[in-house]
Tab-separated table of C-alpha atoms in Angstrom:
chain	number	residue	atom	x	y	z
H	1	MET	CA	-218.361	120.997	49.391
H	2	THR	CA	-215.254	118.842	49.133
H	3	GLN	CA	-216.166	115.229	49.897
H	4	ARG	CA	-213.710	114.016	52.503
H	5	LEU	CA	-215.827	111.410	54.327
H	6	SER	CA	-217.166	108.435	52.415
H	7	ALA	CA	-220.660	107.042	52.932
H	8	ASP	CA	-219.048	104.256	54.964
H	9	ASP	CA	-217.197	106.809	57.131
H	10	ILE	CA	-220.435	108.638	57.903
H	11	ALA	CA	-222.277	105.389	58.618
H	12	HIS	CA	-219.465	104.326	60.966
H	13	TYR	CA	-219.732	107.610	62.874
H	14	GLN	CA	-223.492	107.272	63.153
H	15	THR	CA	-223.487	103.662	64.321
H	16	GLN	CA	-220.242	103.490	66.316
H	17	GLY	CA	-220.013	107.108	67.503
H	18	PHE	CA	-216.565	107.770	66.066
H	19	VAL	CA	-214.538	107.601	62.883
H	20	ILE	CA	-210.919	108.060	61.791
H	21	PRO	CA	-211.202	109.921	58.475
H	22	PRO	CA	-208.729	109.432	55.630
H	23	TYR	CA	-207.782	113.116	55.596
H	24	ARG	CA	-204.451	114.096	57.152
H	25	LEU	CA	-203.071	117.567	57.820
H	26	GLU	CA	-200.754	118.946	55.186
H	27	PRO	CA	-197.071	118.712	56.309
H	28	GLU	CA	-196.506	122.480	56.338
H	29	LEU	CA	-199.600	123.063	58.482
H	30	LEU	CA	-198.626	120.253	60.849
H	31	ASN	CA	-195.095	121.599	61.268
H	32	GLY	CA	-196.442	125.049	62.088
H	33	LEU	CA	-198.816	123.619	64.687
H	34	GLN	CA	-196.036	121.600	66.308
H	35	ASP	CA	-194.039	124.822	66.660
H	36	ALA	CA	-197.133	126.570	68.044
H	37	LEU	CA	-197.564	123.739	70.553
H	38	ASN	CA	-194.067	124.168	71.947
H	39	THR	CA	-194.632	127.924	72.214
H	40	LEU	CA	-197.984	127.329	73.912
H	41	ILE	CA	-196.378	125.114	76.547
H	42	ALA	CA	-193.540	127.593	77.094
H	43	ASN	CA	-196.046	130.446	77.504
H	44	ASN	CA	-198.026	128.543	80.162
H	45	PRO	CA	-195.497	127.327	82.738
H	46	GLY	CA	-198.115	127.329	85.512
H	47	VAL	CA	-200.673	125.213	83.630
H	48	ARG	CA	-200.619	121.435	83.396
H	49	PRO	CA	-200.108	120.664	79.680
H	50	GLU	CA	-203.159	118.358	79.732
H	51	LYS	CA	-205.332	121.321	80.721
H	52	LEU	CA	-204.642	123.925	78.026
H	53	VAL	CA	-208.262	125.064	77.692
H	54	SER	CA	-209.338	127.492	74.955
H	55	ALA	CA	-205.877	127.360	73.415
H	56	HIS	CA	-207.334	128.956	70.279
H	57	ILE	CA	-207.865	132.330	71.978
H	58	GLU	CA	-204.898	134.613	71.341
H	59	GLY	CA	-203.336	136.029	74.509
H	60	ARG	CA	-204.477	135.251	78.048
H	61	ASN	CA	-208.053	133.955	78.116
H	62	ASP	CA	-210.546	133.891	80.978
H	63	GLU	CA	-209.564	130.308	81.764
H	64	GLY	CA	-205.985	131.239	82.601
H	65	VAL	CA	-204.299	130.045	79.407
H	66	HIS	CA	-202.179	132.108	77.020
H	67	GLY	CA	-203.445	130.821	73.680
H	68	SER	CA	-202.466	131.053	70.041
H	69	GLN	CA	-204.235	132.093	66.850
H	70	ARG	CA	-202.703	129.056	65.155
H	71	PHE	CA	-205.182	126.733	66.867
H	72	LEU	CA	-208.110	128.919	65.821
H	73	GLU	CA	-206.836	128.678	62.248
H	74	LEU	CA	-206.755	124.875	62.655
H	75	ALA	CA	-210.388	124.858	63.815
H	76	MET	CA	-211.338	126.936	60.766
H	77	HIS	CA	-209.304	124.821	58.328
H	78	PRO	CA	-211.705	124.151	55.419
H	79	PRO	CA	-211.083	120.390	55.073
H	80	ILE	CA	-211.897	119.901	58.768
H	81	VAL	CA	-215.009	122.076	58.602
H	82	ASP	CA	-216.068	120.208	55.444
H	83	MET	CA	-215.976	116.910	57.340
H	84	VAL	CA	-217.832	118.350	60.321
H	85	ALA	CA	-220.552	119.590	57.958
H	86	GLN	CA	-221.012	116.041	56.711
H	87	ILE	CA	-221.639	114.936	60.294
H	88	ILE	CA	-223.690	117.734	61.900
H	89	GLY	CA	-225.026	119.653	58.890
H	90	PRO	CA	-224.333	123.006	57.210
H	91	ASP	CA	-224.829	125.252	60.268
H	92	ILE	CA	-221.589	125.034	62.248
H	93	ILE	CA	-220.595	126.825	65.452
H	94	LEU	CA	-217.101	126.523	66.900
H	95	TRP	CA	-217.329	126.754	70.674
H	96	GLY	CA	-214.165	125.163	72.068
H	97	CYS	CA	-210.584	124.021	71.647
H	98	HIS	CA	-208.590	122.071	74.225
H	99	VAL	CA	-204.962	121.001	73.845
H	100	PHE	CA	-204.252	117.737	75.674
H	101	CYS	CA	-200.500	117.298	76.006
H	102	LYS	CA	-199.372	114.335	78.090
H	103	PRO	CA	-195.689	114.616	79.027
H	104	ALA	CA	-193.489	111.560	78.759
H	105	SER	CA	-193.387	109.322	81.862
H	106	GLU	CA	-195.907	111.357	83.921
H	107	GLY	CA	-198.819	112.314	81.670
H	108	PHE	CA	-202.128	112.299	83.512
H	109	GLU	CA	-204.888	109.720	83.031
H	110	THR	CA	-208.178	110.862	81.491
H	111	PRO	CA	-210.896	108.838	83.275
H	112	TRP	CA	-213.749	107.239	81.351
H	113	HIS	CA	-216.378	109.926	80.808
H	114	GLN	CA	-218.915	111.465	78.437
H	115	ASP	CA	-218.239	115.012	77.238
H	116	GLY	CA	-221.888	115.984	77.332
H	117	HIS	CA	-221.848	115.678	81.112
H	118	TYR	CA	-219.831	118.912	81.289
H	119	TRP	CA	-221.207	121.215	78.639
H	120	PRO	CA	-224.004	123.874	78.655
H	121	ILE	CA	-225.380	122.983	75.221
H	122	ARG	CA	-229.089	122.344	74.636
H	123	PRO	CA	-230.106	120.293	72.737
H	124	LEU	CA	-226.894	118.479	73.546
H	125	ALA	CA	-224.937	118.064	70.310
H	126	THR	CA	-221.251	118.360	69.447
H	127	CYS	CA	-218.795	116.718	67.107
H	128	THR	CA	-215.253	116.707	68.499
H	129	VAL	CA	-212.362	116.516	66.050
H	130	TRP	CA	-209.281	115.203	67.882
H	131	VAL	CA	-206.156	116.110	65.890
H	132	ALA	CA	-202.894	114.348	66.704
H	133	LEU	CA	-199.838	116.609	66.655
H	134	GLU	CA	-197.573	113.809	67.886
H	135	PRO	CA	-197.850	110.001	67.764
H	136	SER	CA	-200.775	108.823	69.866
H	137	THR	CA	-200.345	105.139	70.687
H	138	ARG	CA	-201.347	102.535	73.247
H	139	GLU	CA	-197.953	103.008	74.872
H	140	ASN	CA	-198.312	106.749	75.476
H	141	GLY	CA	-202.007	106.958	76.336
H	142	CYS	CA	-204.013	107.288	73.123
H	143	LEU	CA	-207.721	108.069	73.116
H	144	ARG	CA	-209.921	105.025	73.857
H	145	VAL	CA	-213.623	104.755	73.029
H	146	ILE	CA	-216.552	102.432	73.717
H	147	PRO	CA	-218.151	101.853	70.296
H	148	GLY	CA	-221.877	102.452	70.132
H	149	SER	CA	-222.065	104.008	73.599
H	150	HIS	CA	-223.604	107.159	72.114
H	151	ARG	CA	-226.635	105.512	70.543
H	152	ASP	CA	-229.213	105.952	73.313
H	153	HIS	CA	-228.292	109.615	73.875
H	154	VAL	CA	-228.106	108.962	77.619
H	155	LEU	CA	-225.714	110.639	80.057
H	156	HIS	CA	-224.699	108.089	82.686
H	157	GLU	CA	-223.812	108.787	86.296
H	158	HIS	CA	-220.356	110.243	86.932
H	159	LEU	CA	-218.569	110.123	90.294
H	160	HIS	CA	-216.235	112.797	91.682
H	161	GLU	CA	-212.628	111.937	92.516
H	162	ASP	CA	-210.215	114.218	94.357
H	163	ARG	CA	-206.976	113.091	92.741
H	164	GLN	CA	-204.115	115.213	91.500
H	165	ASP	CA	-203.084	112.832	88.694
H	166	LEU	CA	-206.249	113.066	86.591
H	167	VAL	CA	-207.109	115.346	83.679
H	168	LEU	CA	-210.736	115.319	84.882
H	169	ASN	CA	-212.065	114.700	88.384
H	170	GLN	CA	-215.236	113.049	87.106
H	171	ARG	CA	-215.334	109.323	86.285
H	172	MET	CA	-218.049	107.047	84.926
H	173	ALA	CA	-219.737	105.054	87.677
H	174	GLU	CA	-218.881	101.354	87.833
H	175	GLY	CA	-221.192	99.077	85.882
H	176	THR	CA	-222.327	101.650	83.316
H	177	PHE	CA	-220.244	100.164	80.478
H	178	ASP	CA	-217.964	97.250	79.607
H	179	GLU	CA	-214.326	98.324	79.344
H	180	ALA	CA	-213.522	95.097	77.510
H	181	GLN	CA	-215.237	96.644	74.467
H	182	ALA	CA	-212.775	99.566	74.336
H	183	VAL	CA	-211.103	100.460	71.034
H	184	ASP	CA	-207.738	102.271	70.989
H	185	LEU	CA	-207.620	105.119	68.473
H	186	GLU	CA	-203.957	105.123	67.536
H	187	LEU	CA	-202.997	108.095	65.368
H	188	GLN	CA	-199.888	109.409	63.688
H	189	PRO	CA	-199.099	113.156	63.552
H	190	GLY	CA	-201.594	114.936	61.331
H	191	GLU	CA	-204.201	112.185	61.585
H	192	MET	CA	-207.438	112.748	63.482
H	193	SER	CA	-210.533	111.123	64.890
H	194	MET	CA	-214.075	112.451	65.231
H	195	HIS	CA	-216.467	111.490	68.020
H	196	ASP	CA	-219.965	112.183	69.286
H	197	VAL	CA	-220.846	114.140	72.421
H	198	TYR	CA	-222.389	111.050	74.078
H	199	MET	CA	-219.441	108.766	73.343
H	200	ILE	CA	-217.875	107.100	76.409
H	201	HIS	CA	-214.127	107.620	76.139
H	202	GLY	CA	-210.933	108.121	78.124
H	203	ALA	CA	-207.172	107.647	77.967
H	204	LYS	CA	-204.595	105.911	80.117
H	205	ALA	CA	-201.707	107.718	81.779
H	206	ASN	CA	-198.576	108.253	79.705
H	207	THR	CA	-195.791	106.250	81.312
H	208	SER	CA	-193.781	105.974	78.088
H	209	THR	CA	-190.744	107.969	76.970
H	210	GLN	CA	-192.722	109.751	74.223
H	211	ARG	CA	-194.912	112.836	74.711
H	212	ARG	CA	-198.479	112.624	73.363
H	213	THR	CA	-200.446	115.657	72.176
H	214	GLY	CA	-203.851	116.106	70.595
H	215	VAL	CA	-206.005	119.149	69.894
H	216	ALA	CA	-209.725	118.671	70.556
H	217	LEU	CA	-211.839	120.984	68.398
H	218	ARG	CA	-215.505	121.349	69.437
H	219	PHE	CA	-218.258	122.047	66.891
H	220	MET	CA	-222.006	122.197	67.532
H	221	PRO	CA	-224.849	122.587	65.013
H	222	GLY	CA	-226.642	125.912	64.657
H	223	SER	CA	-229.785	124.231	65.997
H	224	SER	CA	-228.237	124.070	69.498
H	225	LEU	CA	-227.884	126.826	72.100
H	226	PHE	CA	-224.724	127.468	74.102
H	227	ASP	CA	-226.625	128.376	77.275
H	228	ARG	CA	-224.361	130.524	79.423
H	229	ASP	CA	-226.831	130.371	82.325
H	230	LEU	CA	-226.232	126.632	82.779
H	231	ARG	CA	-223.509	125.466	85.170
H	232	PRO	CA	-223.062	121.716	84.607
H	233	VAL	CA	-220.841	120.065	87.256
H	234	ASP	CA	-220.078	123.584	88.444
H	235	GLY	CA	-216.340	123.863	89.119
H	236	LYS	CA	-215.918	120.178	89.986
H	237	THR	CA	-214.181	118.838	86.889
H	238	GLY	CA	-210.600	119.744	87.776
H	239	VAL	CA	-210.343	121.836	84.602
H	240	PRO	CA	-210.975	125.592	84.914
H	241	VAL	CA	-213.641	126.806	82.486
H	242	SER	CA	-215.472	130.082	81.988
H	243	PHE	CA	-218.500	129.183	79.913
H	244	GLY	CA	-220.067	132.538	80.758
H	245	THR	CA	-217.405	134.338	78.726
H	246	ARG	CA	-216.490	131.606	76.227
H	247	PRO	CA	-216.523	133.074	72.681
H	248	LEU	CA	-218.391	131.394	69.835
H	249	TRP	CA	-217.691	131.512	66.098
H	250	LEU	CA	-220.358	130.921	63.458
H	251	LEU	CA	-218.214	129.201	60.839
H	252	ARG	CA	-220.903	128.324	58.305
H	253	GLY	CA	-224.634	128.668	57.800
H	254	GLU	CA	-226.963	130.176	60.399
H	255	ASP	CA	-227.704	130.224	64.099
H	256	ARG	CA	-231.051	128.438	63.879
H	257	THR	CA	-231.875	129.178	67.535
H	258	GLY	CA	-231.501	132.945	67.086
H	259	ARG	CA	-230.178	133.015	70.653
H	260	ASN	CA	-226.475	132.197	70.479
H	261	ASP	CA	-224.334	135.196	71.411
H	262	PHE	CA	-221.388	135.710	69.072
H	263	GLN	CA	-220.194	138.909	70.782
H	264	VAL	CA	-219.403	137.635	74.291
H	265	GLY	CA	-215.737	136.847	74.856
H	266	HIS	CA	-214.376	138.356	71.659
H	267	ARG	CA	-211.713	141.042	71.974
């Protein structure tokens, strides 16, 4: 396996819950993805660009998004899968891809939250690779994280908010963390961050003149089950999902549970 994370990178992920690896997308691949992004937005005029769920599924998916094979190819890109293997082990299942595009001047806020609160995965385990396709800065609402908030493997209380200007309608309850500890993960196009499923994170609204886009790729180890019978925060997140028909891809190794279904959702 190509070594793309150093021992220090891996230790940082384990202790802090996130890391910005040295690897950067090759220019040709990045350019192709930027073109695919513009096509994706044009093909989904009725979908908020922050809510392009399952963008890696070609054609119209069960979550109402017309996706593109280009994002599936990104999720399967060997250097990215190599790094994920260093974090979660050799058995790797791709189960999700979400394009978060925040338009200039009116991009939605992503409230502080933990991903694991939403997902039907048991035992709960996922490494998210967040790939910047455009500059992601403090000014345009970059990803923000609370270092070390993953360590206890605890999901904290989330409160529901009925607001139209949020990417998610679930927010961490007051007093569960100290926002003063937040770290801004500023990235240039082609750079990426990786974070743990228990990590507390969010992003401010984009009030700048520059659009901000990232692709969140979701990978779980083969020792976890994507349990389609679970309905966490059923329909209350503000983002339409269809976990019952969400396709899975076994990218490397084995399904150690013997129960993950790799037929559902594939066409």
